[in-house]
Amino acid sequence: MREPTVRKQNIHHNHLKTRLIIFGTLAILLVVCSFFSEYLCPYDPYLQDLGNAKAAPSLAHLFGTDRYGRDMLSRVIAGSRTSIYSTLLLVGFITVFGTIAGIVCAWNGGRLDSVVMRISDMFLAFPGLVFALAVAAVLGGGVQNAIIALAAISWPKYARVARSQTLAQKETVYIRAARLSGCSSSKLIIKHILPNIFGPVLVTAMLDIGTMMMELAGLSFLGLGAKPPVPEWGSMLSDTRNLLATHPWVTLAPGFAIFVSVMIFNLLGDTVRDWLDPRNAR
Amino acid sequence: MKLKKLYAIALSVCLGISLLTGCGGQKQEGPEKPDTSAASAAAAEQSEEKKTLVIGDTTFNASNEEYDVNPHNAYSGWACIRYGVGETLIKYSDEMEIQPWLASEWENVDELTWKITLRDGVKFSSGRDMDAAAVKQCLEHLLEVHDRAQKDTKIASMEADGQVLTIKTSEPKPALLNYLGDPYGCIIDVDAGFENGIVAGTGPYVAVELKTDDHLTLVKNENYWGGTPHIDELTIRTITDGNTLANALLSGEVQAAYGMAYESYPLFQNDDYRISQIATSRCFFGKMNFDASSVCKDPAVRKAIAMGIDKEGFVAVLLDGNGYPANGTFPSGFAFGGDKVTAESYDPEGAKKVLEDAGWTDSDGDGIREKDGQKLTVKWLTYPSRQELPLLAESAQATLKEIGIEVDVNCTADHIEAVKEPTAWDVYAMANVQCPTGDPEYWFTVFATSDATKNQGKYNSAKLDELEAKMSQTFDPDQRAELAIEMQQTVLDDHAFVYCSFLKMSMISRANVSNYTSHACDYYQVTADLDIQ
């Protein structure tokens, strides 16, 4: 009975590798493209040309133009920088900060642990976007403030993951042995704990990229993220929603961009999770 | 294994049932009700007969200073007159000439004395007769609490005798009756009180419930002097977002709409809807801030801004042609409007030169000019309830950038508070009906003279003040028109204001709504003729 299972796993494993390569490449492509976005735009994304406003998609303007006659393709490409980079920055920041908080709490335990964990409980008790809205409203608009708002609400998840993993590792025999042989705390954390909790934290982060991208776009849509005329997918959607019924391409372009990039990052996240899953051991 | 399957089946059955009941629930409610009792059947029949109408409005909100329907409170008179609660002594014709309304006739006894005869047989919705004593009481209250009214009318004393009201002004006020046609001049029964911002007027509808920024409920005034209104219950719903308003009208949630974004018009240009459109003196214009901290203190910057806005492009594209590029303060329909004055036209090259000559140069190559270490950044304050104001801001942002001016847009519903802070803005772009009283003096005394109530930019021109003093004493309409032209030119030469466009105002309704018609002064909306089939 065991044999077919093994074979199944092998097939799965092979698929996994292909998937990892495909989605990894796509994601890297997206990030690289957004980095060089200013060289990729066929037109100046800020250049208004009222004479050519609301033009339907054509060879000259693949995604058409918006109400100010700005080329939508250029704006979507330019917007990728704001959208993707803010998301990566946000996820990177909360991963690092949350992990550090989690490890420190688990390692030291005691009062610090209780206090920080209760604070994180408080944050977890709020509905995410509503809290982020409140924070962004207090701080004012702008991408920077939207990132701060979302970071404030999202770090506890990472702290929790890191903490539970560290607690488990802390009690393992090899850590005790290392400690007995005189290894310092910092060395223990960096050399032994971190590499061992890296997998679950990475998976959480990868799966979060898509969500964060949506939430950032959501805040911008509500007017609390990027300010016009800065191209950002969420605010572009919001700006042009009046035109949805009459000139749909103007709204579809940023919507499509959000859809594609969120999908790529989500699929990549799923693949990385499967890849790191011990059941798919290489 | 079997157990698992059983669980799965049980779960999916549960899910299916809950889905079905979810769908079925609503259907059952309808037919069940009439069966329960005869009384409820009668009620249902009655409600079928009851004519209701919901109007969506983007501007009936605190951000336009329309808090309620009390005409003595800021700009709430606009809501009072628009939704058929109150009426004024005179009414404007489509040509903006004054006609009798609650006043049947009037006489200018001498320069300071006006004798106004009131219409007979008019009752307030409180039941009180509208006589000279009631009008006197109302105007006295108005003068006590309303800044603009005091300044505009200069009423010194009033005498009431039956239906005749004699008004004496402290100085000659040729445009007194025009001013009394302003929405703040709605005649209300002061004794009936102002509870919750609801007042008793003489109009075809009676306000019964109100929540600022949300809705206003009105019922028909059975004793209306001008015939019986057709709608039993009228609701005005505040929907500040243009897109939401368009969807509400499409879905039938509202049957008529005021303040729709021009971009949404194509959705309603078909047989299912009616669009009533008229050219008005409603204008999009920018006020400059003369505060010492503002970059607009510099005449060159003001001139460059005036030369750097593409009015033609804005009107043709962003207003979809639903307006006219503005030259001066007033549109061309008036004896003192249109091209009788000269203003800067869109000239980016000229604007660059103006700034260059004034010492504003781009020294660090970022495309934005600097002078004495100060970056040429203009803080542009505007608000979203007039749907095209944000578009004007973004358009100006692009055209001004061309000439080296950075525009930092602050588009907020809280603009009324923001504009009070002199360091918070340099240009305040707003929408206003420039000539609602058919007379030019109103605009200058509200916005431009040094003591004007809405001169938040602290524009101060001795020449303008002098001309205004002269105008306030001039009775002859031709002379007033000439003065108005000179005053506009003064304001334009100082570049204290930049006028962008006049708007065609439109009201859109479903095809079964009749007599929902826009008017040149933008005051009258709901009348006794309004009906729904």
mmCIF file of C-alpha atoms in Angstrom, chain A residues 48 67-68 228 239, chain B residues 284 314 318 380 382-397 409-412 429:
data_model
loop_
_atom_site.group_PDB
_atom_site.id
_atom_site.type_symbol
_atom_site.label_atom_id
_atom_site.label_comp_id
_atom_site.label_asym_id
_atom_site.label_seq_id
_atom_site.Cartn_x
_atom_site.Cartn_y
_atom_site.Cartn_z
ATOM 1 C CA GLN A 48 -1.762 65.504 -19.305
ATOM 2 C CA ARG A 67 -9.827 61.686 -18.175
ATOM 3 C CA TYR A 68 -6.763 63.918 -18.282
ATOM 4 C CA PRO A 228 -3.048 62.308 -6.702
ATOM 5 C CA ASP A 239 -10.216 58.199 -9.057
ATOM 6 C CA PHE B 284 -15.526 77.595 -10.283
ATOM 7 C CA PHE B 314 -11.001 72.075 -18.461
ATOM 8 C CA LEU B 318 -13.253 67.665 -17.717
ATOM 9 C CA TRP B 380 -4.422 74.408 -3.300
ATOM 10 C CA THR B 382 -10.644 72.597 -2.445
ATOM 11 C CA TYR B 383 -13.493 70.257 -1.603
ATOM 12 C CA PRO B 384 -15.089 67.193 -3.198
ATOM 13 C CA SER B 385 -18.855 67.790 -2.938
ATOM 14 C CA ARG B 386 -18.821 69.781 -6.177
ATOM 15 C CA GLN B 387 -17.681 66.815 -8.200
ATOM 16 C CA GLU B 388 -15.439 68.642 -10.680
ATOM 17 C CA LEU B 389 -13.464 70.740 -8.186
ATOM 18 C CA PRO B 390 -10.955 67.916 -7.577
ATOM 19 C CA LEU B 391 -10.586 67.571 -11.337
ATOM 20 C CA LEU B 392 -9.847 71.270 -11.655
ATOM 21 C CA ALA B 393 -7.205 70.891 -8.966
ATOM 22 C CA GLU B 394 -5.486 68.025 -10.730
ATOM 23 C CA SER B 395 -5.648 69.764 -14.073
ATOM 24 C CA ALA B 396 -4.172 72.959 -12.606
ATOM 25 C CA GLN B 397 -1.531 70.858 -10.874
ATOM 26 C CA VAL B 409 -3.675 69.726 -3.426
ATOM 27 C CA ASN B 410 -5.715 69.423 -0.247
ATOM 28 C CA CYS B 411 -9.188 68.265 -1.220
ATOM 29 C CA THR B 412 -11.202 68.013 1.976
ATOM 30 C CA ALA B 429 -10.829 76.828 -5.282
#
